[in-house]
Coordinates of C-alpha atoms in Angstrom, one line a residue:
Chain A
M1170 CA 148.4 -42.5 -80.3
K1171 CA 151.8 -43.0 -81.9
V1172 CA 151.6 -44.2 -85.4
D1173 CA 154.3 -46.7 -84.7
A1174 CA 152.2 -48.5 -82.3
L1175 CA 149.7 -48.8 -85.0
F1176 CA 151.8 -50.0 -87.5
S1177 CA 154.3 -52.3 -85.3
P1178 CA 152.0 -55.3 -84.7
I1179 CA 151.7 -55.6 -88.7
L1180 CA 155.1 -54.2 -90.2
D1181 CA 158.3 -55.2 -88.9
L1182 CA 159.7 -51.9 -88.3
K1183 CA 163.5 -51.1 -88.5
A1184 CA 163.0 -47.5 -87.7
P1185 CA 160.3 -45.0 -86.4
L1186 CA 158.0 -44.3 -89.2
R1187 CA 158.2 -40.8 -91.0
P1188 CA 155.1 -39.1 -92.6
E1189 CA 156.5 -39.5 -95.9
D1190 CA 156.7 -43.3 -95.6
S1191 CA 154.7 -45.4 -97.8
P1192 CA 154.7 -48.9 -99.8
E1193 CA 157.4 -47.6 -101.5
T1194 CA 159.8 -47.0 -98.8
I1195 CA 158.7 -49.9 -96.4
S1196 CA 159.2 -53.3 -98.1
A1197 CA 157.0 -55.2 -95.7
W1198 CA 154.2 -53.0 -96.5
D1199 CA 152.6 -55.4 -99.2
S1200 CA 149.1 -56.0 -100.1
I1201 CA 148.3 -58.3 -96.9
S1202 CA 149.7 -55.8 -94.6
H1203 CA 147.8 -53.1 -96.3
I1204 CA 144.6 -54.7 -95.5
Q1205 CA 145.5 -55.5 -91.9
L1206 CA 146.3 -51.6 -91.7
I1207 CA 143.0 -50.8 -93.1
L1208 CA 141.5 -53.0 -90.4
A1209 CA 143.7 -51.5 -87.7
I1210 CA 142.6 -48.0 -88.6
E1211 CA 139.0 -49.1 -88.4
D1212 CA 139.6 -50.4 -85.0
V1213 CA 141.3 -47.1 -83.9
I1214 CA 138.5 -45.1 -85.5
D1215 CA 135.9 -47.2 -84.2
G1216 CA 134.2 -47.0 -87.2
E1217 CA 134.2 -48.3 -91.1
L1218 CA 136.5 -46.5 -93.6
T1219 CA 134.6 -45.2 -96.6
T1220 CA 135.7 -46.4 -100.0
D1221 CA 137.2 -42.9 -100.8
E1222 CA 139.2 -43.1 -97.5
V1223 CA 140.4 -46.5 -98.3
V1224 CA 141.6 -45.5 -101.7
S1225 CA 143.5 -42.6 -100.3
V1226 CA 145.5 -44.8 -97.8
T1227 CA 148.8 -44.4 -99.6
S1228 CA 151.2 -43.1 -97.0
V1229 CA 151.6 -42.4 -93.3
S1230 CA 150.7 -38.8 -93.8
K1231 CA 147.7 -39.7 -95.3
I1232 CA 146.6 -42.2 -92.6
I1233 CA 147.2 -39.3 -90.1
E1234 CA 145.0 -37.0 -92.1
I1235 CA 142.1 -39.5 -92.4
C1236 CA 142.5 -40.3 -88.6
R1237 CA 142.4 -36.7 -87.7
A1238 CA 139.3 -36.1 -89.7
R1239 CA 137.8 -38.9 -87.7
G1240 CA 139.0 -37.3 -84.5
V1241 CA 141.8 -39.5 -83.7
E1242 CA 145.2 -37.7 -83.5
L1243 CA 148.3 -39.9 -84.5
T1244 CA 151.6 -38.6 -84.0
V1245 CA 155.2 -39.6 -85.4
E1246 CA 158.4 -39.9 -83.4
Chain B
M762 CA 145.8 -78.5 -79.1
F763 CA 148.3 -77.0 -81.7
G764 CA 147.8 -76.9 -85.5
V765 CA 150.4 -76.4 -88.2
F766 CA 148.6 -74.7 -91.0
Y767 CA 148.9 -74.6 -94.8
H768 CA 147.0 -72.3 -96.7
G769 CA 146.3 -73.5 -100.3
A770 CA 147.5 -71.0 -103.1
F771 CA 145.0 -68.4 -103.9
G772 CA 142.4 -69.7 -106.5
Q773 CA 144.3 -73.1 -106.7
L774 CA 142.0 -75.4 -105.3
A775 CA 141.6 -77.8 -108.2
Q776 CA 145.3 -78.1 -108.4
E777 CA 146.2 -78.3 -104.7
V778 CA 143.7 -81.5 -104.3
R779 CA 144.9 -83.0 -107.6
D780 CA 148.5 -82.6 -107.9
T781 CA 150.4 -85.3 -105.5
G782 CA 153.1 -82.7 -105.4
S783 CA 151.1 -79.8 -104.4
G784 CA 151.8 -77.6 -101.3
L785 CA 148.7 -79.0 -99.6
L786 CA 149.7 -82.9 -100.1
R787 CA 153.2 -82.3 -99.2
H788 CA 152.0 -80.9 -96.0
Q789 CA 150.9 -84.3 -95.1
P790 CA 147.7 -82.8 -93.4
D791 CA 145.5 -84.5 -90.7
V792 CA 142.5 -82.2 -91.6
V793 CA 141.8 -80.3 -94.9
V794 CA 139.1 -77.7 -95.1
L795 CA 137.8 -77.3 -98.6
A796 CA 135.8 -74.4 -99.8
P797 CA 135.0 -74.7 -103.4
L798 CA 131.9 -72.8 -103.1
T799 CA 133.2 -69.4 -101.8
G800 CA 133.3 -66.6 -104.2
V801 CA 131.1 -68.4 -106.4
V802 CA 128.2 -66.4 -105.7
G803 CA 128.0 -63.3 -107.9
R804 CA 130.2 -64.8 -110.5
P805 CA 128.2 -63.8 -113.7
G806 CA 126.0 -66.8 -114.8
D807 CA 126.3 -68.9 -111.6
F808 CA 122.7 -68.9 -110.8
S809 CA 121.8 -69.6 -114.2
R810 CA 123.5 -73.2 -114.0
P811 CA 121.9 -76.2 -112.8
V812 CA 122.3 -76.8 -109.2
E813 CA 123.7 -80.1 -110.0
H814 CA 126.4 -78.7 -112.0
I815 CA 127.5 -76.7 -109.0
V816 CA 127.3 -79.6 -106.8
D817 CA 129.2 -81.9 -109.1
E818 CA 132.1 -79.4 -109.7
A819 CA 132.5 -79.1 -105.7
W820 CA 131.9 -82.7 -105.2
S821 CA 134.9 -83.4 -107.8
H822 CA 137.3 -81.9 -105.5
V823 CA 136.2 -84.0 -102.7
T824 CA 136.6 -87.3 -104.6
A825 CA 139.9 -86.0 -106.2
L826 CA 141.5 -85.3 -102.8
R827 CA 140.2 -88.5 -101.4
E828 CA 142.4 -90.5 -103.9
R829 CA 145.2 -89.1 -102.2
F830 CA 144.2 -88.3 -98.8
N831 CA 142.8 -90.5 -95.8
G832 CA 142.4 -87.9 -93.1
L833 CA 139.4 -85.8 -92.0
L834 CA 137.8 -83.8 -94.8
L835 CA 135.6 -80.9 -94.0
L836 CA 133.6 -79.2 -97.0
Q837 CA 132.6 -75.8 -96.5
N838 CA 129.1 -75.3 -97.9
M839 CA 127.7 -72.3 -99.8
S840 CA 126.8 -69.0 -98.1
T841 CA 123.9 -67.0 -98.5
Q842 CA 124.4 -63.5 -100.0
E843 CA 122.5 -60.3 -100.0
G844 CA 121.9 -60.1 -103.8
R845 CA 118.2 -60.9 -104.9
P846 CA 117.5 -59.8 -108.4
F847 CA 113.9 -60.0 -107.8
G848 CA 113.6 -58.5 -104.4
I849 CA 111.0 -59.8 -102.1
L850 CA 109.6 -62.0 -104.8
D851 CA 113.1 -64.3 -104.5
A852 CA 111.0 -67.2 -103.2
R853 CA 108.3 -66.9 -105.8
R854 CA 110.8 -67.6 -108.5
E855 CA 111.0 -71.2 -109.7
L856 CA 114.4 -71.5 -107.6
G857 CA 115.2 -67.8 -106.2
R858 CA 118.7 -67.0 -105.0
A859 CA 118.2 -68.0 -101.4
D860 CA 116.5 -71.3 -102.3
F861 CA 119.3 -71.9 -105.0
V862 CA 121.8 -71.9 -102.0
R863 CA 119.8 -74.0 -100.0
S864 CA 119.4 -76.5 -102.7
V865 CA 123.2 -76.9 -103.4
N866 CA 123.6 -77.3 -99.7
L867 CA 121.1 -80.0 -99.2
H868 CA 122.5 -81.8 -102.1
L869 CA 126.0 -81.5 -100.6
S870 CA 124.8 -82.7 -97.3
R871 CA 123.2 -85.6 -98.7
R872 CA 126.3 -86.7 -100.6
C873 CA 128.4 -86.5 -97.4
R874 CA 126.0 -88.6 -95.6
E875 CA 125.7 -91.1 -98.2
T876 CA 129.2 -91.5 -98.9
G877 CA 130.8 -90.7 -95.8
L878 CA 133.8 -89.0 -97.9
A879 CA 133.6 -85.6 -96.0
Y880 CA 132.0 -83.6 -93.4
I881 CA 129.9 -80.3 -94.1
L882 CA 131.3 -77.4 -92.6
D883 CA 128.0 -75.3 -92.7
V884 CA 128.8 -71.7 -93.4
Q885 CA 125.1 -71.1 -94.4
F886 CA 124.0 -72.0 -90.6
L887 CA 127.1 -70.5 -89.2
A888 CA 126.7 -67.1 -90.8
G889 CA 123.3 -67.0 -89.1
L890 CA 124.7 -67.8 -85.7
A891 CA 127.3 -65.1 -86.2
G892 CA 124.6 -62.6 -86.9
A893 CA 126.7 -61.3 -90.0
V894 CA 125.2 -58.1 -91.0
W895 CA 126.8 -58.2 -94.7
P896 CA 127.8 -61.7 -95.3
G897 CA 129.0 -61.1 -99.0
L898 CA 128.9 -57.1 -99.1
H899 CA 132.0 -56.5 -96.7
K900 CA 135.1 -54.7 -97.4
Q901 CA 137.4 -57.6 -97.1
H902 CA 135.6 -59.4 -99.8
L903 CA 136.1 -56.7 -102.5
M904 CA 139.2 -55.3 -101.1
A905 CA 141.1 -58.5 -100.6
G906 CA 139.3 -61.4 -102.3
R907 CA 138.5 -62.8 -98.9
P908 CA 135.0 -64.0 -99.1
L909 CA 134.0 -64.8 -95.5
A910 CA 133.7 -61.8 -93.1
D911 CA 135.5 -61.9 -89.9
V912 CA 132.2 -62.3 -87.9
I913 CA 131.5 -65.5 -89.8
V914 CA 135.1 -66.7 -89.4
S915 CA 134.6 -66.5 -85.7
Q916 CA 131.9 -68.9 -86.0
L917 CA 133.5 -71.2 -88.4
A918 CA 136.9 -71.5 -86.4
P919 CA 135.1 -73.2 -83.4
D920 CA 133.6 -75.7 -85.7
I921 CA 136.9 -76.5 -87.2
A922 CA 138.2 -76.8 -83.9
A923 CA 135.6 -78.9 -82.5
F924 CA 136.0 -81.6 -85.6
C925 CA 139.9 -81.7 -84.9
A926 CA 139.1 -81.8 -81.0
A927 CA 136.8 -84.8 -81.8
L928 CA 139.5 -86.4 -84.1
K929 CA 142.5 -86.1 -81.6
G930 CA 140.6 -87.5 -78.6
F931 CA 139.7 -84.1 -76.8
A932 CA 135.9 -84.3 -76.9
R933 CA 134.6 -84.1 -73.4
K934 CA 132.6 -86.9 -72.1
C935 CA 130.5 -85.9 -69.0
L936 CA 128.5 -82.9 -68.0
V937 CA 128.4 -82.3 -64.2
V938 CA 125.8 -80.0 -63.1
D939 CA 125.0 -78.0 -60.0
L940 CA 121.1 -77.9 -58.8
D941 CA 120.0 -74.7 -57.2
N942 CA 119.7 -71.8 -59.7
T943 CA 121.1 -74.2 -62.5
L944 CA 118.6 -77.2 -63.0
W945 CA 115.8 -75.1 -61.6
G946 CA 115.5 -71.5 -60.3
G947 CA 115.6 -70.9 -56.6
V948 CA 117.0 -72.8 -53.7
V949 CA 115.2 -75.9 -52.7
G950 CA 116.3 -75.8 -49.1
E951 CA 114.9 -72.3 -48.6
E952 CA 112.0 -72.3 -51.0
G953 CA 111.0 -75.9 -50.7
V954 CA 109.9 -78.4 -53.4
A955 CA 106.9 -76.4 -54.4
G956 CA 108.9 -73.0 -54.4
V957 CA 111.5 -74.0 -56.9
N958 CA 111.1 -72.5 -60.3
I959 CA 110.8 -75.0 -63.3
G960 CA 108.4 -75.1 -66.2
G961 CA 105.6 -73.0 -66.9
T962 CA 106.5 -69.4 -68.4
Y963 CA 109.3 -67.0 -68.1
P964 CA 111.6 -67.8 -66.1
G965 CA 110.6 -71.2 -65.2
N966 CA 111.0 -72.0 -68.9
L967 CA 114.5 -71.2 -69.2
Y968 CA 115.4 -74.0 -66.7
T969 CA 113.0 -76.5 -68.9
A970 CA 114.8 -75.4 -71.9
L971 CA 118.3 -75.9 -70.3
Q972 CA 117.3 -79.4 -69.2
T973 CA 115.9 -80.3 -72.4
E974 CA 119.4 -79.2 -73.8
I975 CA 121.1 -81.5 -71.4
K976 CA 118.4 -84.4 -72.0
M977 CA 119.6 -84.1 -75.7
L978 CA 123.3 -84.3 -75.0
H979 CA 122.6 -87.3 -72.7
E980 CA 120.7 -89.1 -75.5
R981 CA 123.6 -88.7 -77.9
G982 CA 126.0 -90.4 -75.4
V983 CA 127.1 -87.7 -72.8
T984 CA 127.2 -88.8 -69.1
L985 CA 125.4 -86.7 -66.6
A986 CA 126.6 -86.4 -62.9
I987 CA 125.4 -84.0 -60.1
V988 CA 127.7 -82.3 -57.7
S989 CA 125.6 -79.8 -55.4
K990 CA 125.8 -78.4 -52.0
N991 CA 122.4 -79.4 -50.6
N992 CA 120.7 -81.7 -48.4
E993 CA 120.4 -85.1 -50.7
A994 CA 116.9 -85.7 -49.8
D995 CA 115.7 -82.1 -50.5
A996 CA 117.3 -82.4 -54.0
W997 CA 115.5 -85.7 -54.8
E998 CA 112.2 -84.5 -53.8
V999 CA 112.2 -82.0 -56.7
F1000 CA 113.1 -84.7 -59.1
D1001 CA 110.2 -86.9 -57.5
Q1002 CA 107.7 -84.4 -56.8
R1003 CA 108.0 -81.9 -59.6
S1004 CA 106.4 -83.2 -62.9
E1005 CA 108.0 -80.1 -64.8
M1006 CA 111.2 -81.9 -64.6
V1007 CA 112.6 -82.8 -68.0
L1008 CA 115.6 -84.8 -66.2
N1009 CA 115.1 -87.9 -64.0
R1010 CA 117.2 -89.5 -61.4
A1011 CA 118.1 -92.1 -63.9
D1012 CA 119.5 -90.0 -66.3
F1013 CA 122.5 -89.3 -63.8
S1014 CA 125.5 -91.9 -63.6
A1015 CA 126.9 -90.3 -60.4
H1016 CA 126.2 -87.9 -57.9
R1017 CA 127.8 -86.1 -54.9
I1018 CA 125.0 -83.9 -53.1
N1019 CA 126.6 -83.0 -49.8
W1020 CA 128.3 -80.2 -48.1
R1021 CA 132.0 -81.3 -48.8
D1022 CA 134.2 -79.3 -51.1
K1023 CA 133.3 -79.1 -54.7
G1024 CA 136.7 -80.1 -56.0
I1025 CA 136.8 -83.2 -54.0
N1026 CA 133.3 -84.1 -55.1
L1027 CA 134.5 -83.6 -58.8
R1028 CA 137.4 -85.9 -58.3
D1029 CA 135.3 -88.4 -56.6
V1030 CA 132.9 -88.4 -59.5
A1031 CA 135.7 -88.5 -62.2
S1032 CA 137.1 -91.7 -60.4
E1033 CA 133.5 -93.3 -59.9
L1034 CA 133.0 -92.9 -63.6
Q1035 CA 136.5 -94.1 -64.5
I1036 CA 137.2 -91.0 -66.6
D1037 CA 139.8 -88.1 -66.4
L1038 CA 139.0 -84.9 -65.0
D1039 CA 139.7 -83.5 -68.5
A1040 CA 136.7 -85.2 -69.9
L1041 CA 134.4 -83.0 -67.4
V1042 CA 132.5 -79.9 -68.2
L1043 CA 130.9 -78.1 -65.2
L1044 CA 127.5 -76.1 -65.1
D1045 CA 127.5 -74.1 -61.9
D1046 CA 125.7 -70.7 -61.2
N1047 CA 127.9 -69.9 -58.4
P1048 CA 130.9 -67.8 -59.7
V1049 CA 133.0 -68.3 -56.4
E1050 CA 132.7 -72.3 -57.0
R1051 CA 133.5 -71.8 -60.6
A1052 CA 136.7 -69.7 -59.7
L1053 CA 137.6 -72.4 -57.1
I1054 CA 137.3 -75.1 -59.8
E1055 CA 139.3 -73.3 -62.5
E1056 CA 141.9 -72.8 -59.9
L1057 CA 142.0 -76.3 -58.3
L1058 CA 141.2 -78.4 -61.1
P1059 CA 142.0 -76.6 -64.3
Q1060 CA 141.6 -79.6 -66.4
V1061 CA 137.8 -79.2 -66.0
E1062 CA 136.0 -77.2 -68.4
V1063 CA 133.9 -74.7 -66.5
C1064 CA 131.0 -73.0 -68.3
P1065 CA 131.5 -69.2 -67.5
A1066 CA 127.8 -68.3 -67.1
S1067 CA 125.8 -67.5 -64.2
D1068 CA 122.5 -66.6 -65.8
P1069 CA 120.5 -69.4 -67.0
L1070 CA 119.8 -67.9 -70.5
E1071 CA 123.7 -67.5 -70.8
M1072 CA 124.1 -71.2 -69.6
L1073 CA 121.7 -72.3 -72.2
R1074 CA 123.4 -70.5 -75.0
W1075 CA 126.7 -71.5 -73.9
L1076 CA 125.9 -75.3 -73.6
T1077 CA 123.9 -75.1 -77.0
T1078 CA 127.0 -73.7 -78.9
C1079 CA 129.9 -75.0 -76.8
R1080 CA 130.6 -78.0 -79.0
R1081 CA 132.9 -79.7 -76.3
F1082 CA 130.9 -82.9 -76.3
D1083 CA 130.7 -83.1 -80.3
T1084 CA 132.2 -86.5 -81.7
L1085 CA 132.6 -87.6 -85.3
A1086 CA 130.1 -90.3 -85.1
I1087 CA 127.0 -91.3 -82.9
T1088 CA 127.1 -95.1 -82.5
T1089 CA 124.9 -97.5 -80.8
E1090 CA 127.5 -97.7 -77.8
D1091 CA 126.8 -93.8 -77.1
A1092 CA 123.4 -95.0 -76.1
L1093 CA 124.4 -97.9 -74.4
R1094 CA 126.8 -95.9 -72.1
A1095 CA 124.1 -94.4 -69.8
K1096 CA 122.9 -97.7 -69.3
S1097 CA 126.4 -98.9 -68.6
H1098 CA 127.0 -96.6 -65.9
A1099 CA 123.8 -97.4 -64.1
A1100 CA 124.5 -101.0 -64.4
S1101 CA 128.0 -100.6 -63.0
V1102 CA 126.5 -99.2 -59.8
L1103 CA 123.9 -102.1 -59.7
R1104 CA 126.9 -104.6 -60.2
R1105 CA 128.9 -103.0 -57.4
E1106 CA 125.9 -103.2 -55.0
T1107 CA 124.6 -106.7 -56.2
V1108 CA 128.2 -108.5 -55.8
S1109 CA 129.6 -106.4 -52.8
N1110 CA 128.6 -109.1 -50.5
V1111 CA 131.2 -111.4 -52.5
D1112 CA 134.6 -111.4 -50.7
D1113 CA 137.4 -112.5 -53.1
L1114 CA 137.8 -110.7 -56.4
E1115 CA 137.6 -114.0 -58.5
G1116 CA 134.2 -114.8 -57.0
Y1117 CA 133.2 -111.3 -57.8
L1118 CA 134.2 -111.6 -61.4
T1119 CA 132.7 -114.9 -61.8
G1120 CA 129.4 -113.4 -60.6
L1121 CA 129.2 -110.9 -63.2
G1122 CA 129.0 -113.8 -66.0
T1123 CA 131.1 -111.8 -68.6
E1124 CA 130.9 -113.1 -72.2
V1125 CA 133.4 -111.6 -74.7
Q1126 CA 132.7 -111.7 -78.5
V1127 CA 135.7 -111.0 -80.9
G1128 CA 135.5 -110.5 -84.4
A1129 CA 137.1 -109.2 -87.8
L1130 CA 135.9 -105.8 -89.0
T1131 CA 133.0 -105.5 -91.1
T1132 CA 131.5 -102.2 -92.6
A1133 CA 129.0 -102.2 -89.7
Q1134 CA 131.6 -101.5 -87.1
I1135 CA 133.9 -98.9 -88.9
A1136 CA 132.4 -95.8 -87.3
R1137 CA 132.4 -97.1 -83.8
V1138 CA 136.1 -98.5 -84.2
A1139 CA 137.2 -95.1 -85.5
Q1140 CA 135.5 -93.4 -82.8
L1141 CA 137.3 -95.7 -80.4
T1142 CA 140.4 -94.7 -81.6
Q1143 CA 139.7 -91.0 -81.4
K1144 CA 138.2 -91.2 -78.0
T1145 CA 140.1 -93.6 -76.0
N1146 CA 143.0 -92.4 -74.0
Q1147 CA 143.7 -94.6 -70.9
F1148 CA 143.7 -98.1 -71.9
N1149 CA 145.3 -97.1 -75.4
L1150 CA 148.7 -98.8 -76.0
T1151 CA 149.7 -96.6 -79.0
T1152 CA 147.0 -93.8 -79.2
R1153 CA 146.9 -93.6 -83.0
R1154 CA 143.8 -91.6 -84.0
L1155 CA 142.0 -92.7 -87.1
T1156 CA 139.3 -91.4 -89.4
E1157 CA 136.6 -93.7 -90.5
K1158 CA 138.2 -93.6 -94.1
E1159 CA 141.5 -94.7 -92.8
V1160 CA 139.9 -97.6 -90.9
Q1161 CA 137.9 -98.5 -93.9
D1162 CA 141.1 -98.7 -96.0
L1163 CA 142.8 -100.9 -93.3
M1164 CA 139.9 -103.4 -93.6
S1165 CA 140.8 -104.1 -97.2
A1166 CA 144.4 -103.9 -97.2
P1167 CA 145.8 -107.2 -97.7
D1168 CA 148.5 -107.2 -94.9
W1169 CA 146.4 -105.5 -92.2
R1170 CA 143.7 -106.8 -89.9
V1171 CA 141.2 -104.9 -87.8
F1172 CA 139.5 -106.7 -84.9
W1173 CA 136.7 -105.6 -82.7
C1174 CA 135.7 -107.0 -79.2
R1175 CA 132.4 -106.8 -77.6
C1176 CA 131.3 -107.7 -74.0
R1177 CA 128.1 -108.1 -72.0
D1178 CA 127.6 -109.5 -68.6
R1179 CA 124.4 -110.2 -66.5
F1180 CA 123.9 -106.4 -65.8
A1181 CA 124.6 -104.6 -69.2
D1182 CA 125.5 -105.1 -72.9
E1183 CA 128.5 -102.9 -73.1
G1184 CA 128.4 -103.2 -76.9
L1185 CA 131.8 -102.8 -79.0
I1186 CA 134.3 -101.7 -76.5
G1187 CA 137.8 -102.8 -77.9
A1188 CA 139.7 -102.5 -81.1
A1189 CA 142.8 -103.9 -82.3
I1190 CA 144.6 -103.3 -85.6
V1191 CA 147.4 -105.7 -86.9
K1192 CA 150.0 -105.3 -89.5
I1193 CA 151.2 -108.5 -91.0
E1194 CA 154.9 -108.8 -91.6
D1195 CA 155.3 -112.3 -92.9
A1196 CA 155.3 -114.5 -89.8
S1197 CA 155.2 -111.6 -87.2
W1198 CA 152.2 -109.8 -86.6
R1199 CA 152.6 -106.3 -85.2
L1200 CA 149.9 -104.5 -82.9
H1201 CA 149.8 -101.0 -84.6
T1202 CA 146.9 -100.4 -82.2
F1203 CA 145.3 -102.0 -79.2
L1204 CA 142.9 -100.3 -77.1
M1205 CA 139.8 -100.9 -74.6
S1206 CA 137.1 -98.6 -73.5
C1207 CA 138.0 -97.7 -69.9
R1208 CA 134.5 -98.5 -68.5
V1209 CA 135.2 -102.4 -69.0
L1210 CA 138.4 -102.4 -67.5
G1211 CA 139.6 -104.5 -64.4
R1212 CA 138.0 -107.6 -65.8
G1213 CA 140.5 -109.1 -67.8
I1214 CA 138.5 -108.4 -71.1
E1215 CA 141.6 -107.1 -72.7
K1216 CA 143.6 -110.2 -72.0
A1217 CA 140.8 -112.3 -73.4
F1218 CA 140.8 -110.0 -76.5
L1219 CA 144.5 -110.3 -77.1
H1220 CA 144.4 -114.0 -76.7
A1221 CA 141.7 -114.4 -79.1
I1222 CA 143.9 -112.3 -81.7
C1223 CA 146.9 -114.5 -80.7
Q1224 CA 145.0 -117.7 -81.3
H1225 CA 143.9 -116.4 -84.7
A1226 CA 147.3 -115.4 -85.6
V1227 CA 148.6 -118.9 -85.0
A1228 CA 145.8 -120.3 -87.0
Q1229 CA 147.0 -118.1 -90.0
G1230 CA 150.5 -119.2 -89.7
A1231 CA 151.9 -116.5 -87.5
G1232 CA 155.1 -117.0 -85.4
V1233 CA 155.4 -114.1 -83.3
M1234 CA 153.2 -111.3 -82.0
I1235 CA 154.8 -107.8 -81.5
G1236 CA 153.3 -105.4 -79.1
E1237 CA 154.0 -101.6 -79.2
F1238 CA 153.7 -99.0 -76.3
I1239 CA 153.9 -95.3 -77.0
R1240 CA 153.6 -93.3 -73.9
T1241 CA 151.1 -90.2 -73.5
A1242 CA 150.1 -88.1 -70.7
K1243 CA 147.5 -90.7 -69.9
N1244 CA 148.2 -94.3 -70.8
S1245 CA 150.6 -95.1 -68.3
Q1246 CA 148.5 -98.0 -66.7
T1247 CA 149.3 -99.9 -70.1
E1248 CA 152.7 -99.6 -69.9
T1249 CA 153.5 -103.1 -68.6
F1250 CA 150.5 -104.6 -70.2
F1251 CA 152.2 -106.8 -72.8
E1252 CA 154.9 -107.9 -70.2
S1253 CA 152.1 -109.0 -68.0
C1254 CA 150.7 -111.2 -71.0
G1255 CA 153.9 -112.8 -71.5
F1256 CA 155.8 -110.8 -73.9
T1257 CA 159.5 -110.3 -73.9
V1258 CA 160.8 -106.5 -74.1
Q1259 CA 163.0 -106.1 -77.1
Q1260 CA 163.5 -102.4 -77.2
R1261 CA 162.8 -99.8 -74.6
T1262 CA 163.1 -95.9 -74.3
P1263 CA 161.3 -93.9 -71.7
D1264 CA 158.4 -93.2 -74.3
H1265 CA 158.5 -96.3 -76.4
C1266 CA 158.7 -100.0 -75.9
L1267 CA 158.6 -102.8 -78.5
S1268 CA 158.0 -106.5 -77.1
Q1269 CA 157.4 -109.8 -78.5
L1270 CA 155.5 -113.0 -77.8
S1271 CA 156.4 -116.2 -79.2
L1272 CA 153.0 -117.7 -80.4
P1273 CA 153.8 -121.4 -80.4
S1274 CA 154.7 -121.4 -76.7
M1275 CA 151.8 -118.8 -75.7
A1276 CA 150.1 -119.5 -72.4
E1277 CA 146.6 -119.1 -71.7
L1278 CA 145.7 -115.4 -71.5
K1279 CA 141.9 -115.5 -71.0
P1280 CA 140.8 -115.4 -67.3
R1281 CA 138.5 -118.2 -66.3
W1282 CA 135.4 -116.0 -65.4
I1283 CA 135.2 -115.0 -69.1
A1284 CA 133.3 -117.0 -71.5
M1285 CA 134.2 -116.6 -75.2
N1286 CA 131.0 -116.4 -77.0
S1287 CA 130.2 -118.1 -80.5
V1288 CA 133.7 -118.7 -81.2
E1289 CA 132.8 -120.5 -84.3
T1290 CA 131.2 -117.5 -85.8
I1291 CA 134.1 -115.3 -85.0
T1292 CA 136.6 -117.7 -86.6
A1293 CA 134.2 -117.9 -89.6
S1294 CA 133.9 -114.2 -89.9
M1295 CA 137.6 -113.6 -89.2
S1296 CA 138.5 -116.1 -91.9
T1297 CA 136.6 -113.9 -94.5
P1298 CA 138.9 -111.8 -96.6

């Protein structure tokens, strides 16, 4: 699955996401969209994120890492 | 139904309901949902406070908002949460956590009931219905300060929607049922009267439970009808011979038991009952028939289930028939439909219309609103679609406020004939602007139409206006998808059009030169008492 497909219903993306993107580089990634992202990730992995995982959701690369550990491969453009 | 939503600022409930300039009040809502008790649970010390304090604090928001808001107010009660400091001994405490929540909620329900200021949005009940595994200890609560879990919200939302639908006149009025494999198990034409499954143990008890649910709907005012592909005689034999039947023939106001097309039969039933297709809900086990109706008559709401347990679940939780009040008229309605059948049969030998109408012996009574009629008048504004000149939906609170406003008058109309007492079936609201009286609302329940009662009602109001020194009555028509039959009503009563656009019309009647509007066949009942009740302020 493309990481953009996960993000685009939540964030208004101007360009394809890069692994280094984070709340600092994407202005629409605010506290509300962050929670929506957590829920979207839980949908994709079909399970609940642990507290440690939730806390580590700080960038696109971290999200890819968390999903990979749960057996879901996310790709960037 | 579409809504424009305003979400109050986080944690600002007290300010939103009290400050006239708040975002909430500037939004001018029709419906407000207050949730002062979410997030209360778990705050240190909350459970050591007396129940009354929590109730008073929550209620203070209701009364504060009521000073500035007349619409529909929903008060979300307190949700049960997981924490039990004494574990399984919770209920052995003087007031354990679970009982504490129940106690708060019982107090709130009672206040709503006694004051009429708000309706309870029962999150405690709905959380159970939602099967919420962790009502309080869910991630969004702790991560985002969002106290309600998604699963609970998905049960809360349909209740809020049902309140809005009831307020805006979208509540359904009639349940149409199939017979074979719907009211009973099996096909009567094949298995015979003794062979169909009803009563006793599983699965016959499912059909008993379904019929009991339907009976309850009927008793609170939902009209019932049968549309079924069957030999009519076979079908009635089940009603007559199987003592396990909960529903009986008299519960149904209309029936089409034949081999014709289901769509035609449904149209027939709607027109016989004088209701719109979008007032119907269909219960039918056959997916082919259901798909056909969804295609042909999309206005009809079709229960999506074939299995009797699924049908029962859907019917029990569908909320399609929910209204904001249950009135005496709801109980009278079933009798009224039965009476209209009798009326047609008895008077069908009379050739001319006037002879027919005279034979009915219609008596009409008109009066000024008192507290006793507030619920029914508000309900009529919410439910009446066809004979409704302006279709302005009002809450009980709004009606109550108009009752005591010096330049407003609210009138009601009752009628009965030799076949039935129809109860309170008409309402009118007038704004007084010096010598001209403007009809803000004028409506009549569709089941009494065609007998001139609406003209008798208007005439009584005009006469009263003359007695009060009014010179002109102004009528207003606002077009909706359903009220085209009222478009020329005021003109037919002698009003002159002043201003007309395709969707709106203002007309007026000069009262001193007014002609008699009341048809000859209607008797105005106890006019003296009406006049007396009208002149009370």
